[in-house]
């Protein structure tokens, strides 16, 4: 399915698909903080002295194939350079949209459904 329109706001990527469904992803700037969230969620013991690359590689080995892992709503990937990328998908899209709207000062009409909300927020973020 193709993206009809999209916007980026800070760590968030919002997309309105061709069928008007809305997706929200968060690509973490604070990778180590995101890895801590994953570890705490899964009761995975970690060494606070691990650097981000060590931490991410160990999570990918424990919960994935060593190169990537999906843990709940988090996706972790070891890039070819060895750096770690973490992004989150949202099960509750409307709550994610509210989170973004609050950060950017976008006023929400409580009557909007998720598709309307997502479309209007993407337009707002793109300056339309």
GROMACS .gro file of C-alpha atoms in nm:
model
  128
    1UNK     CA    1   0.000   0.000   0.000
    2UNK     CA    2   0.134   0.339  -0.096
    3UNK     CA    3   0.156   0.654   0.108
    4UNK     CA    4  -0.071   0.933  -0.014
    5UNK     CA    5   0.087   1.202   0.203
    6UNK     CA    6   0.328   1.215   0.494
    7UNK     CA    7   0.505   1.446   0.734
    8UNK     CA    8   0.793   1.435   0.978
    9UNK     CA    9   0.785   1.611   1.312
   10UNK     CA   10   1.088   1.562   1.533
   11UNK     CA   11   1.115   1.188   1.597
   12UNK     CA   12   0.772   1.115   1.448
   13UNK     CA   13   0.683   1.005   1.096
   14UNK     CA   14   0.314   1.023   1.003
   15UNK     CA   15   0.167   0.871   0.691
   16UNK     CA   16  -0.176   0.876   0.533
   17UNK     CA   17  -0.210   0.571   0.310
   18UNK     CA   18  -0.403   0.545  -0.019
   19UNK     CA   19  -0.699   0.390   0.168
   20UNK     CA   20  -0.685   0.686   0.412
   21UNK     CA   21  -0.561   0.472   0.703
   22UNK     CA   22  -0.304   0.651   0.918
   23UNK     CA   23   0.028   0.519   1.050
   24UNK     CA   24   0.259   0.676   1.305
   25UNK     CA   25   0.620   0.573   1.367
   26UNK     CA   26   0.870   0.715   1.611
   27UNK     CA   27   1.239   0.693   1.521
   28UNK     CA   28   1.426   0.754   1.844
   29UNK     CA   29   1.698   1.018   1.864
   30UNK     CA   30   1.791   0.881   2.207
   31UNK     CA   31   1.866   0.526   2.097
   32UNK     CA   32   2.009   0.415   2.429
   33UNK     CA   33   1.698   0.543   2.610
   34UNK     CA   34   1.477   0.347   2.371
   35UNK     CA   35   1.686   0.033   2.427
   36UNK     CA   36   1.640   0.080   2.802
   37UNK     CA   37   1.262   0.096   2.748
   38UNK     CA   38   1.277  -0.233   2.555
   39UNK     CA   39   1.495  -0.397   2.818
   40UNK     CA   40   1.270  -0.287   3.104
   41UNK     CA   41   0.958  -0.400   2.918
   42UNK     CA   42   1.108  -0.746   2.868
   43UNK     CA   43   1.289  -0.773   3.206
   44UNK     CA   44   1.613  -0.803   3.011
   45UNK     CA   45   1.914  -0.745   3.237
   46UNK     CA   46   2.166  -0.504   3.094
   47UNK     CA   47   2.494  -0.350   3.198
   48UNK     CA   48   2.470   0.028   3.236
   49UNK     CA   49   2.826   0.047   3.099
   50UNK     CA   50   2.729  -0.099   2.761
   51UNK     CA   51   2.751   0.148   2.478
   52UNK     CA   52   2.460   0.180   2.236
   53UNK     CA   53   2.611  -0.061   1.983
   54UNK     CA   54   2.673  -0.331   2.245
   55UNK     CA   55   2.327  -0.284   2.397
   56UNK     CA   56   2.145  -0.297   2.063
   57UNK     CA   57   2.344  -0.597   1.940
   58UNK     CA   58   2.267  -0.792   2.257
   59UNK     CA   59   1.894  -0.716   2.233
   60UNK     CA   60   1.893  -0.819   1.865
   61UNK     CA   61   2.071  -1.142   1.954
   62UNK     CA   62   1.836  -1.217   2.246
   63UNK     CA   63   1.507  -1.131   2.073
   64UNK     CA   64   1.586  -1.157   1.702
   65UNK     CA   65   1.831  -1.293   1.450
   66UNK     CA   66   2.131  -1.090   1.565
   67UNK     CA   67   2.075  -0.819   1.304
   68UNK     CA   68   1.722  -0.710   1.393
   69UNK     CA   69   1.447  -0.776   1.643
   70UNK     CA   70   1.084  -0.687   1.695
   71UNK     CA   71   0.997  -0.658   2.061
   72UNK     CA   72   0.639  -0.553   2.124
   73UNK     CA   73   0.591  -0.224   1.943
   74UNK     CA   74   0.969  -0.166   1.911
   75UNK     CA   75   1.186  -0.255   1.614
   76UNK     CA   76   1.563  -0.263   1.659
   77UNK     CA   77   1.812  -0.298   1.376
   78UNK     CA   78   2.191  -0.322   1.361
   79UNK     CA   79   2.292  -0.122   1.056
   80UNK     CA   80   2.582  -0.232   0.834
   81UNK     CA   81   2.798   0.034   1.003
   82UNK     CA   82   2.723  -0.126   1.343
   83UNK     CA   83   2.513   0.165   1.462
   84UNK     CA   84   2.173   0.088   1.611
   85UNK     CA   85   1.836   0.216   1.494
   86UNK     CA   86   1.521   0.189   1.704
   87UNK     CA   87   1.171   0.280   1.593
   88UNK     CA   88   0.832   0.226   1.740
   89UNK     CA   89   0.500   0.153   1.578
   90UNK     CA   90   0.180   0.257   1.751
   91UNK     CA   91  -0.115   0.023   1.804
   92UNK     CA   92  -0.327   0.316   1.920
   93UNK     CA   93  -0.287   0.555   1.628
   94UNK     CA   94  -0.519   0.821   1.768
   95UNK     CA   95  -0.320   0.838   2.093
   96UNK     CA   96   0.001   0.874   1.890
   97UNK     CA   97  -0.157   1.154   1.686
   98UNK     CA   98  -0.258   1.329   2.010
   99UNK     CA   99   0.102   1.299   2.132
  100UNK     CA  100   0.234   1.466   1.817
  101UNK     CA  101  -0.043   1.730   1.813
  102UNK     CA  102   0.035   1.827   2.171
  103UNK     CA  103   0.406   1.867   2.093
  104UNK     CA  104   0.341   2.095   1.794
  105UNK     CA  105   0.049   2.294   1.935
  106UNK     CA  106  -0.213   2.159   1.695
  107UNK     CA  107  -0.569   2.198   1.820
  108UNK     CA  108  -0.775   1.880   1.790
  109UNK     CA  109  -1.149   1.858   1.731
  110UNK     CA  110  -1.278   1.569   1.946
  111UNK     CA  111  -1.531   1.486   1.672
  112UNK     CA  112  -1.259   1.387   1.424
  113UNK     CA  113  -1.204   1.020   1.356
  114UNK     CA  114  -0.850   0.887   1.322
  115UNK     CA  115  -0.842   0.934   0.944
  116UNK     CA  116  -0.959   1.296   0.963
  117UNK     CA  117  -0.724   1.371   1.251
  118UNK     CA  118  -0.424   1.217   1.075
  119UNK     CA  119  -0.492   1.392   0.746
  120UNK     CA  120  -0.539   1.733   0.908
  121UNK     CA  121  -0.229   1.692   1.126
  122UNK     CA  122  -0.015   1.594   0.826
  123UNK     CA  123  -0.142   1.900   0.639
  124UNK     CA  124  -0.067   2.120   0.941
  125UNK     CA  125   0.285   1.982   0.971
  126UNK     CA  126   0.342   2.043   0.601
  127UNK     CA  127   0.224   2.404   0.633
  128UNK     CA  128  -0.101   2.362   0.442
   0.00000   0.00000   0.00000
